[in-house]
CSV table of N, CA and C in Angstrom, one decimal:
chain,number,residue,atom,x,y,z
A,7,MET,N,-14.7,46.4,-15.6
A,7,MET,CA,-14.7,46.1,-14.2
A,7,MET,C,-15.9,45.1,-13.9
A,8,LYS,N,-17.1,45.4,-14.4
A,8,LYS,CA,-18.2,44.5,-14.2
A,8,LYS,C,-17.9,43.1,-14.7
A,9,GLY,N,-17.3,43.0,-15.9
A,9,GLY,CA,-17.0,41.7,-16.4
A,9,GLY,C,-16.0,40.9,-15.6
A,10,ARG,N,-15.1,41.6,-14.9
A,10,ARG,CA,-14.1,40.9,-14.0
A,10,ARG,C,-14.9,40.3,-12.8
A,11,ILE,N,-15.7,41.2,-12.2
A,11,ILE,CA,-16.5,40.7,-11.0
A,11,ILE,C,-17.4,39.6,-11.4
A,12,TYR,N,-18.0,39.6,-12.5
A,12,TYR,CA,-18.9,38.6,-13.0
A,12,TYR,C,-18.1,37.3,-13.2
A,13,THR,N,-17.0,37.4,-13.8
A,13,THR,CA,-16.1,36.2,-14.1
A,13,THR,C,-15.6,35.6,-12.8
A,14,LEU,N,-15.2,36.5,-11.8
A,14,LEU,CA,-14.7,36.0,-10.5
A,14,LEU,C,-15.8,35.3,-9.8
A,15,ALA,N,-17.0,35.9,-9.8
A,15,ALA,CA,-18.2,35.2,-9.1
A,15,ALA,C,-18.5,33.9,-9.7
A,16,LEU,N,-18.4,33.8,-11.0
A,16,LEU,CA,-18.7,32.6,-11.7
A,16,LEU,C,-17.7,31.5,-11.4
A,17,LEU,N,-16.4,31.9,-11.3
A,17,LEU,CA,-15.3,30.9,-11.0
A,17,LEU,C,-15.5,30.4,-9.5
A,18,MET,N,-15.9,31.3,-8.6
A,18,MET,CA,-16.1,30.9,-7.2
A,18,MET,C,-17.3,30.0,-7.1
A,19,MET,N,-18.3,30.2,-7.8
A,19,MET,CA,-19.5,29.3,-7.8
A,19,MET,C,-19.1,27.9,-8.4
A,20,PHE,N,-18.4,27.9,-9.4
A,20,PHE,CA,-17.9,26.7,-10.0
A,20,PHE,C,-17.0,25.9,-9.1
A,21,GLY,N,-16.1,26.6,-8.4
A,21,GLY,CA,-15.3,25.9,-7.4
A,21,GLY,C,-16.1,25.4,-6.2
A,22,ALA,N,-17.1,26.1,-5.8
A,22,ALA,CA,-17.9,25.6,-4.7
A,22,ALA,C,-18.7,24.4,-5.1
A,23,ALA,N,-19.2,24.4,-6.3
A,23,ALA,CA,-20.0,23.3,-6.8
A,23,ALA,C,-19.1,22.0,-7.0
A,24,THR,N,-17.9,22.2,-7.4
A,24,THR,CA,-17.0,21.1,-7.6
A,24,THR,C,-16.7,20.5,-6.2
A,25,GLN,N,-16.5,21.3,-5.2
A,25,GLN,CA,-16.2,20.8,-3.9
A,25,GLN,C,-17.4,20.1,-3.3
A,26,LEU,N,-18.6,20.5,-3.5
A,26,LEU,CA,-19.8,19.9,-3.0
A,26,LEU,C,-19.9,18.5,-3.6
A,27,GLN,N,-19.6,18.3,-4.8
A,27,GLN,CA,-19.7,17.0,-5.4
A,27,GLN,C,-18.7,16.0,-4.9
A,28,ALA,N,-17.5,16.5,-4.6
A,28,ALA,CA,-16.5,15.6,-4.2
A,28,ALA,C,-16.4,15.3,-2.7
A,29,GLN,N,-17.3,15.8,-1.9
A,29,GLN,CA,-17.2,15.7,-0.5
A,29,GLN,C,-17.6,14.3,0.0
A,30,GLU,N,-17.1,14.0,1.2
A,30,GLU,CA,-17.4,12.7,1.8
A,30,GLU,C,-18.4,13.0,3.0
A,31,VAL,N,-19.5,12.2,3.1
A,31,VAL,CA,-20.4,12.5,4.1
A,31,VAL,C,-20.5,11.2,5.0
A,32,GLU,N,-20.9,11.4,6.3
A,32,GLU,CA,-21.0,10.3,7.2
A,32,GLU,C,-22.2,10.5,8.1
A,33,LYS,N,-22.8,9.4,8.4
A,33,LYS,CA,-24.0,9.4,9.3
A,33,LYS,C,-24.0,8.1,10.1
A,34,THR,N,-24.4,8.2,11.4
A,34,THR,CA,-24.5,7.0,12.2
A,34,THR,C,-26.0,6.8,12.5
A,35,LEU,N,-26.4,5.6,12.3
A,35,LEU,CA,-27.8,5.1,12.6
A,35,LEU,C,-27.8,4.1,13.7
A,36,VAL,N,-28.9,4.2,14.5
A,36,VAL,CA,-29.0,3.2,15.6
A,36,VAL,C,-30.4,2.5,15.4
A,37,GLN,N,-30.4,1.2,15.3
A,37,GLN,CA,-31.6,0.5,15.1
A,37,GLN,C,-31.6,-0.8,16.0
A,38,SER,N,-32.8,-1.2,16.4
A,38,SER,CA,-33.0,-2.3,17.3
A,38,SER,C,-33.8,-3.4,16.6
A,39,LEU,N,-33.4,-4.6,16.9
A,39,LEU,CA,-34.2,-5.8,16.5
A,39,LEU,C,-34.4,-6.7,17.7
A,40,ASN,N,-35.5,-7.5,17.6
A,40,ASN,CA,-35.8,-8.4,18.7
A,40,ASN,C,-35.6,-9.8,18.2
A,41,PRO,N,-34.6,-10.5,18.8
A,41,PRO,CA,-34.3,-11.9,18.4
A,41,PRO,C,-35.3,-12.9,18.9
A,42,GLY,N,-36.2,-12.5,19.8
A,42,GLY,CA,-37.2,-13.4,20.3
A,42,GLY,C,-36.6,-14.5,21.1
A,43,THR,N,-37.1,-15.8,20.8
A,43,THR,CA,-36.6,-16.9,21.6
A,43,THR,C,-35.5,-17.7,20.9
A,44,ASN,N,-34.9,-17.1,19.9
A,44,ASN,CA,-33.8,-17.7,19.2
A,44,ASN,C,-32.5,-17.8,20.1
A,45,TYR,N,-31.8,-18.9,19.9
A,45,TYR,CA,-30.6,-19.1,20.7
A,45,TYR,C,-29.3,-18.6,20.1
A,46,ALA,N,-29.3,-18.2,18.9
A,46,ALA,CA,-28.1,-17.7,18.2
A,46,ALA,C,-28.5,-16.7,17.2
A,47,VAL,N,-27.5,-15.9,16.8
A,47,VAL,CA,-27.7,-14.8,15.8
A,47,VAL,C,-26.6,-14.8,14.9
A,48,SER,N,-26.8,-14.6,13.6
A,48,SER,CA,-25.8,-14.5,12.6
A,48,SER,C,-25.9,-13.1,11.9
A,49,PHE,N,-24.7,-12.5,11.6
A,49,PHE,CA,-24.7,-11.2,11.0
A,49,PHE,C,-24.0,-11.3,9.7
A,50,ASP,N,-24.7,-10.8,8.6
A,50,ASP,CA,-24.1,-10.8,7.3
A,50,ASP,C,-23.9,-9.3,7.0
A,51,MET,N,-22.7,-8.8,7.4
A,51,MET,CA,-22.4,-7.3,7.3
A,51,MET,C,-21.1,-7.2,6.6
A,52,SER,N,-21.0,-6.2,5.8
A,52,SER,CA,-19.7,-5.9,5.1
A,52,SER,C,-19.0,-4.7,5.9
A,53,GLY,N,-17.8,-4.9,6.3
A,53,GLY,CA,-17.1,-3.8,7.0
A,53,GLY,C,-16.7,-4.3,8.4
A,54,PRO,N,-16.0,-3.5,9.1
A,54,PRO,CA,-15.6,-3.9,10.5
A,54,PRO,C,-16.8,-4.0,11.4
A,55,VAL,N,-16.8,-5.0,12.2
A,55,VAL,CA,-17.9,-5.3,13.2
A,55,VAL,C,-17.4,-5.5,14.6
A,56,GLU,N,-17.9,-4.7,15.5
A,56,GLU,CA,-17.6,-4.9,16.9
A,56,GLU,C,-18.8,-5.4,17.6
A,57,ILE,N,-18.7,-6.5,18.3
A,57,ILE,CA,-19.8,-7.2,19.0
A,57,ILE,C,-19.6,-6.9,20.5
A,58,ILE,N,-20.6,-6.4,21.2
A,58,ILE,CA,-20.6,-6.2,22.6
A,58,ILE,C,-21.8,-6.8,23.2
A,59,GLU,N,-21.6,-7.7,24.2
A,59,GLU,CA,-22.7,-8.3,25.0
A,59,GLU,C,-23.2,-7.3,26.0
A,60,TRP,N,-24.6,-7.3,26.1
A,60,TRP,CA,-25.2,-6.4,27.1
A,60,TRP,C,-26.4,-7.1,27.7
A,61,ASN,N,-27.0,-6.5,28.7
A,61,ASN,CA,-28.1,-7.2,29.5
A,61,ASN,C,-29.5,-6.9,29.0
A,62,ASP,N,-29.6,-6.2,27.9
A,62,ASP,CA,-31.0,-5.9,27.3
A,62,ASP,C,-31.4,-7.1,26.4
A,63,PRO,N,-32.7,-7.3,26.2
A,63,PRO,CA,-33.1,-8.5,25.4
A,63,PRO,C,-33.2,-8.2,23.9
A,64,VAL,N,-32.8,-7.0,23.5
A,64,VAL,CA,-32.8,-6.7,22.1
A,64,VAL,C,-31.4,-6.5,21.5
A,65,ILE,N,-31.3,-6.7,20.2
A,65,ILE,CA,-30.0,-6.4,19.5
A,65,ILE,C,-30.1,-5.0,19.0
A,66,ARG,N,-29.0,-4.2,19.4
A,66,ARG,CA,-28.9,-2.9,18.9
A,66,ARG,C,-27.8,-2.7,17.9
A,67,ILE,N,-28.0,-2.2,16.8
A,67,ILE,CA,-27.0,-2.1,15.7
A,67,ILE,C,-26.8,-0.6,15.4
A,68,GLN,N,-25.5,-0.2,15.7
A,68,GLN,CA,-25.1,1.1,15.4
A,68,GLN,C,-24.3,1.1,14.1
A,69,THR,N,-24.8,1.6,13.1
A,69,THR,CA,-24.2,1.6,11.7
A,69,THR,C,-23.6,3.0,11.4
A,70,THR,N,-22.3,3.0,11.1
A,70,THR,CA,-21.7,4.2,10.6
A,70,THR,C,-21.6,4.1,9.1
A,71,ILE,N,-22.2,5.0,8.4
A,71,ILE,CA,-22.2,5.0,6.9
A,71,ILE,C,-21.4,6.1,6.4
A,72,ARG,N,-20.5,5.8,5.4
A,72,ARG,CA,-19.7,6.8,4.8
A,72,ARG,C,-19.9,6.8,3.3
A,73,LEU,N,-20.3,7.9,2.7
A,73,LEU,CA,-20.4,8.0,1.3
A,73,LEU,C,-19.3,8.8,0.8
A,74,HIS,N,-18.5,8.3,-0.1
A,74,HIS,CA,-17.3,9.0,-0.6
A,74,HIS,C,-17.5,9.9,-1.8
A,75,ASN,N,-18.6,9.8,-2.4
A,75,ASN,CA,-18.8,10.6,-3.6
A,75,ASN,C,-20.3,11.1,-3.7
A,76,ALA,N,-20.8,11.5,-2.6
A,76,ALA,CA,-22.2,12.0,-2.6
A,76,ALA,C,-22.4,13.1,-1.6
A,77,THR,N,-23.6,13.7,-1.6
A,77,THR,CA,-23.9,14.8,-0.7
A,77,THR,C,-24.7,14.3,0.5
A,78,ASP,N,-24.8,15.2,1.5
A,78,ASP,CA,-25.6,14.9,2.7
A,78,ASP,C,-27.1,14.6,2.3
A,79,THR,N,-27.6,15.4,1.3
A,79,THR,CA,-29.0,15.2,0.8
A,79,THR,C,-29.2,13.8,0.3
A,80,ILE,N,-28.3,13.3,-0.5
A,80,ILE,CA,-28.4,12.0,-1.1
A,80,ILE,C,-28.4,11.0,0.1
A,81,LEU,N,-27.5,11.1,1.0
A,81,LEU,CA,-27.4,10.2,2.1
A,81,LEU,C,-28.8,10.2,2.9
A,82,ARG,N,-29.3,11.3,3.2
A,82,ARG,CA,-30.6,11.4,3.9
A,82,ARG,C,-31.7,10.7,3.1
A,83,SER,N,-31.7,10.9,1.8
A,83,SER,CA,-32.7,10.3,1.0
A,83,SER,C,-32.6,8.7,1.0
A,84,LEU,N,-31.4,8.2,1.0
A,84,LEU,CA,-31.2,6.8,1.0
A,84,LEU,C,-31.6,6.2,2.4
A,85,VAL,N,-31.3,7.0,3.5
A,85,VAL,CA,-31.7,6.5,4.8
A,85,VAL,C,-33.3,6.5,4.9
A,86,GLN,N,-33.9,7.5,4.4
A,86,GLN,CA,-35.4,7.5,4.4
A,86,GLN,C,-36.0,6.4,3.5
A,87,ALA,N,-35.3,6.1,2.5
A,87,ALA,CA,-35.8,5.0,1.6
A,87,ALA,C,-35.6,3.6,2.2
A,88,GLY,N,-34.9,3.5,3.3
A,88,GLY,CA,-34.7,2.2,4.0
A,88,GLY,C,-33.5,1.4,3.5
A,89,ARG,N,-32.6,2.1,2.7
A,89,ARG,CA,-31.4,1.4,2.2
A,89,ARG,C,-30.6,0.7,3.3
A,90,TYR,N,-30.4,1.4,4.4
A,90,TYR,CA,-29.5,0.9,5.5
A,90,TYR,C,-30.2,0.2,6.6
A,91,SER,N,-31.5,-0.2,6.4
A,91,SER,CA,-32.2,-0.8,7.5
A,91,SER,C,-32.0,-2.3,7.6
A,92,PRO,N,-31.5,-2.7,8.8
A,92,PRO,CA,-31.3,-4.2,9.0
A,92,PRO,C,-32.6,-4.9,9.1
A,93,LYS,N,-32.6,-6.2,8.6
A,93,LYS,CA,-33.7,-7.0,8.7
A,93,LYS,C,-33.3,-8.3,9.4
A,94,GLY,N,-34.2,-8.9,10.2
A,94,GLY,CA,-33.9,-10.1,10.9
A,94,GLY,C,-35.0,-11.2,10.6
A,95,VAL,N,-34.5,-12.4,10.4
A,95,VAL,CA,-35.4,-13.5,10.0
A,95,VAL,C,-35.0,-14.7,10.9
A,96,SER,N,-36.0,-15.3,11.5
A,96,SER,CA,-35.8,-16.5,12.3
A,96,SER,C,-35.8,-17.7,11.4
A,97,ASN,N,-34.8,-18.6,11.7
A,97,ASN,CA,-34.6,-19.8,10.9
A,97,ASN,C,-34.1,-20.9,11.8
A,98,GLU,N,-35.1,-21.7,12.4
A,98,GLU,CA,-34.8,-22.8,13.2
A,98,GLU,C,-33.9,-22.5,14.4
A,99,GLY,N,-34.2,-21.5,15.2
A,99,GLY,CA,-33.4,-21.1,16.3
A,99,GLY,C,-32.3,-20.1,16.0
A,100,LEU,N,-32.0,-19.9,14.8
A,100,LEU,CA,-31.0,-18.9,14.4
A,100,LEU,C,-31.7,-17.6,13.9
A,101,TYR,N,-31.3,-16.5,14.4
A,101,TYR,CA,-31.8,-15.2,14.0
A,101,TYR,C,-30.8,-14.6,13.0
A,102,GLU,N,-31.2,-14.5,11.7
A,102,GLU,CA,-30.2,-14.1,10.7
A,102,GLU,C,-30.5,-12.6,10.4
A,103,VAL,N,-29.4,-11.8,10.6
A,103,VAL,CA,-29.5,-10.4,10.4
A,103,VAL,C,-28.7,-9.9,9.2
A,104,SER,N,-29.3,-9.2,8.3
A,104,SER,CA,-28.6,-8.6,7.1
A,104,SER,C,-29.2,-7.3,6.7
A,105,ILE,N,-28.6,-6.7,5.8
A,105,ILE,CA,-29.2,-5.4,5.2
A,105,ILE,C,-29.4,-5.7,3.7
A,106,PRO,N,-30.5,-6.3,3.4
A,106,PRO,CA,-30.7,-6.7,2.0
A,106,PRO,C,-30.7,-5.7,0.9
A,107,ALA,N,-31.1,-4.4,1.3
A,107,ALA,CA,-31.1,-3.4,0.2
A,107,ALA,C,-29.7,-3.0,-0.3
A,108,LEU,N,-28.6,-3.4,0.5
A,108,LEU,CA,-27.3,-3.1,0.0
A,108,LEU,C,-26.8,-4.0,-1.1
A,109,ALA,N,-27.6,-5.0,-1.4
A,109,ALA,CA,-27.3,-5.9,-2.6
A,109,ALA,C,-27.5,-5.1,-3.9
A,110,LYS,N,-28.3,-4.1,-3.9
A,110,LYS,CA,-28.6,-3.3,-5.1
A,110,LYS,C,-27.6,-2.2,-5.2
A,111,GLN,N,-26.9,-2.0,-6.4
A,111,GLN,CA,-26.0,-0.9,-6.6
A,111,GLN,C,-26.7,0.4,-6.9
A,112,VAL,N,-26.3,1.5,-6.3
A,112,VAL,CA,-26.9,2.8,-6.6
A,112,VAL,C,-26.0,3.6,-7.4
A,113,THR,N,-26.5,4.3,-8.4
A,113,THR,CA,-25.7,5.2,-9.2
A,113,THR,C,-26.3,6.6,-9.0
A,114,VAL,N,-25.4,7.6,-8.9
A,114,VAL,CA,-25.7,9.0,-8.8
A,114,VAL,C,-25.0,9.8,-9.9
A,115,GLY,N,-25.7,10.4,-10.7
A,115,GLY,CA,-25.1,11.2,-11.8
A,115,GLY,C,-24.2,10.3,-12.7
A,116,GLY,N,-24.6,9.0,-12.9
A,116,GLY,CA,-23.9,8.1,-13.8
A,116,GLY,C,-22.7,7.4,-13.1
A,117,GLN,N,-22.5,7.7,-11.8
A,117,GLN,CA,-21.4,7.1,-11.1
A,117,GLN,C,-21.9,6.2,-10.0
A,118,GLU,N,-21.3,5.0,-9.9
A,118,GLU,CA,-21.7,4.1,-8.8
A,118,GLU,C,-21.4,4.8,-7.4
A,119,LEU,N,-22.3,4.7,-6.5
A,119,LEU,CA,-22.1,5.2,-5.2
A,119,LEU,C,-21.0,4.4,-4.4
A,120,GLN,N,-20.1,5.2,-3.9
A,120,GLN,CA,-19.0,4.5,-3.1
A,120,GLN,C,-19.3,4.6,-1.6
A,121,GLU,N,-19.6,3.5,-1.0
A,121,GLU,CA,-20.1,3.4,0.4
A,121,GLU,C,-19.1,2.6,1.2
A,122,SER,N,-18.9,2.9,2.5
A,122,SER,CA,-18.2,2.0,3.4
A,122,SER,C,-19.0,2.1,4.7
A,123,PHE,N,-18.8,1.0,5.5
A,123,PHE,CA,-19.6,0.8,6.7
A,123,PHE,C,-18.7,0.3,7.8
A,124,SER,N,-19.2,0.6,9.0
A,124,SER,CA,-18.6,0.0,10.2
A,124,SER,C,-19.8,-0.2,11.2
A,125,TYR,N,-19.7,-1.2,12.1
A,125,TYR,CA,-20.8,-1.5,12.9
A,125,TYR,C,-20.3,-1.7,14.4
A,126,ILE,N,-21.2,-1.3,15.3
A,126,ILE,CA,-21.0,-1.7,16.7
A,126,ILE,C,-22.4,-2.3,17.0
A,127,ILE,N,-22.3,-3.6,17.4
A,127,ILE,CA,-23.6,-4.4,17.6
A,127,ILE,C,-23.6,-4.9,19.0
A,128,TYR,N,-24.7,-4.5,19.7
A,128,TYR,CA,-24.9,-5.0,21.1
A,128,TYR,C,-25.9,-6.2,21.0
A,129,VAL,N,-25.4,-7.3,21.6
A,129,VAL,CA,-26.3,-8.5,21.6
A,129,VAL,C,-26.6,-8.9,23.0
A,130,PRO,N,-27.8,-9.5,23.2
A,130,PRO,CA,-28.2,-10.0,24.5
A,130,PRO,C,-27.2,-11.0,25.1
A,131,ARG,N,-26.8,-10.9,26.3
A,131,ARG,CA,-25.9,-11.8,27.0
A,131,ARG,C,-26.5,-13.2,26.9
A,132,GLY,N,-25.6,-14.2,26.5
A,132,GLY,CA,-26.0,-15.6,26.4
A,132,GLY,C,-26.5,-16.0,25.0
A,133,LEU,N,-26.6,-15.0,24.1
A,133,LEU,CA,-27.0,-15.3,22.7
A,133,LEU,C,-25.7,-15.7,21.9
A,134,ASP,N,-25.7,-16.8,21.3
A,134,ASP,CA,-24.5,-17.2,20.5
A,134,ASP,C,-24.4,-16.3,19.2
A,135,VAL,N,-23.2,-16.0,18.8
A,135,VAL,CA,-23.0,-15.0,17.7
A,135,VAL,C,-22.2,-15.7,16.6
A,136,GLU,N,-22.7,-15.7,15.4
A,136,GLU,CA,-22.0,-16.2,14.2
A,136,GLU,C,-21.7,-15.1,13.3
A,137,LEU,N,-20.5,-15.0,12.8
A,137,LEU,CA,-20.1,-14.0,11.8
A,137,LEU,C,-19.4,-14.7,10.6
A,138,PRO,N,-19.5,-14.1,9.4
A,138,PRO,CA,-18.8,-14.7,8.3
A,138,PRO,C,-17.3,-14.7,8.6
A,139,GLU,N,-16.6,-15.7,8.1
A,139,GLU,CA,-15.1,-15.7,8.3
A,139,GLU,C,-14.4,-14.5,7.8
A,140,GLU,N,-14.9,-13.9,6.7
A,140,GLU,CA,-14.2,-12.7,6.2
A,140,GLU,C,-14.5,-11.4,6.9
A,141,ALA,N,-15.4,-11.5,7.9
A,141,ALA,CA,-15.7,-10.3,8.6
A,141,ALA,C,-14.6,-9.9,9.6
A,142,ALA,N,-14.2,-8.6,9.6
A,142,ALA,CA,-13.2,-8.1,10.5
A,142,ALA,C,-14.0,-7.7,11.8
A,143,ALA,N,-13.9,-8.6,12.8
A,143,ALA,CA,-14.8,-8.5,13.9
A,143,ALA,C,-14.0,-8.6,15.2
A,144,SER,N,-14.5,-7.9,16.2
A,144,SER,CA,-14.0,-8.0,17.6
A,144,SER,C,-15.2,-8.3,18.5
A,145,TYR,N,-15.0,-9.1,19.5
A,145,TYR,CA,-16.1,-9.6,20.4
A,145,TYR,C,-15.8,-9.2,21.8
A,146,LYS,N,-16.6,-8.4,22.5
A,146,LYS,CA,-16.4,-8.1,23.9
A,146,LYS,C,-17.5,-8.7,24.7
A,147,ARG,N,-17.1,-9.5,25.7
A,147,ARG,CA,-18.1,-10.1,26.6
A,147,ARG,C,-18.1,-9.3,27.9
């Protein structure tokens, strides 16, 4: 009888561990950037982008991150390490926004991390917006 209970408990723990590894996790981050006196902004983002004009002088980026093969702990660690932090650079009146850390591939347990992103970006009214042609974007004025 003890052997059966032990075996059953072991199978249940194995099943729980398998489910934890295969779960999908999601987190939404909100970050702000100041475009300064630039007249235009460009975004180099992968995934759907929704642009909304607003009356504040800052750019607010709401990033939804989905990890398809990782845990919440891994996602929190990557956020703390700055993997999903946008950076802005002024270049002759154009404020170029990207997330440079995404260029590096991350592996967890020998598997490449599967990530997907979507963005809602609030831009100051009157600031010209440039997006890559391949970006799936909508623009609300």
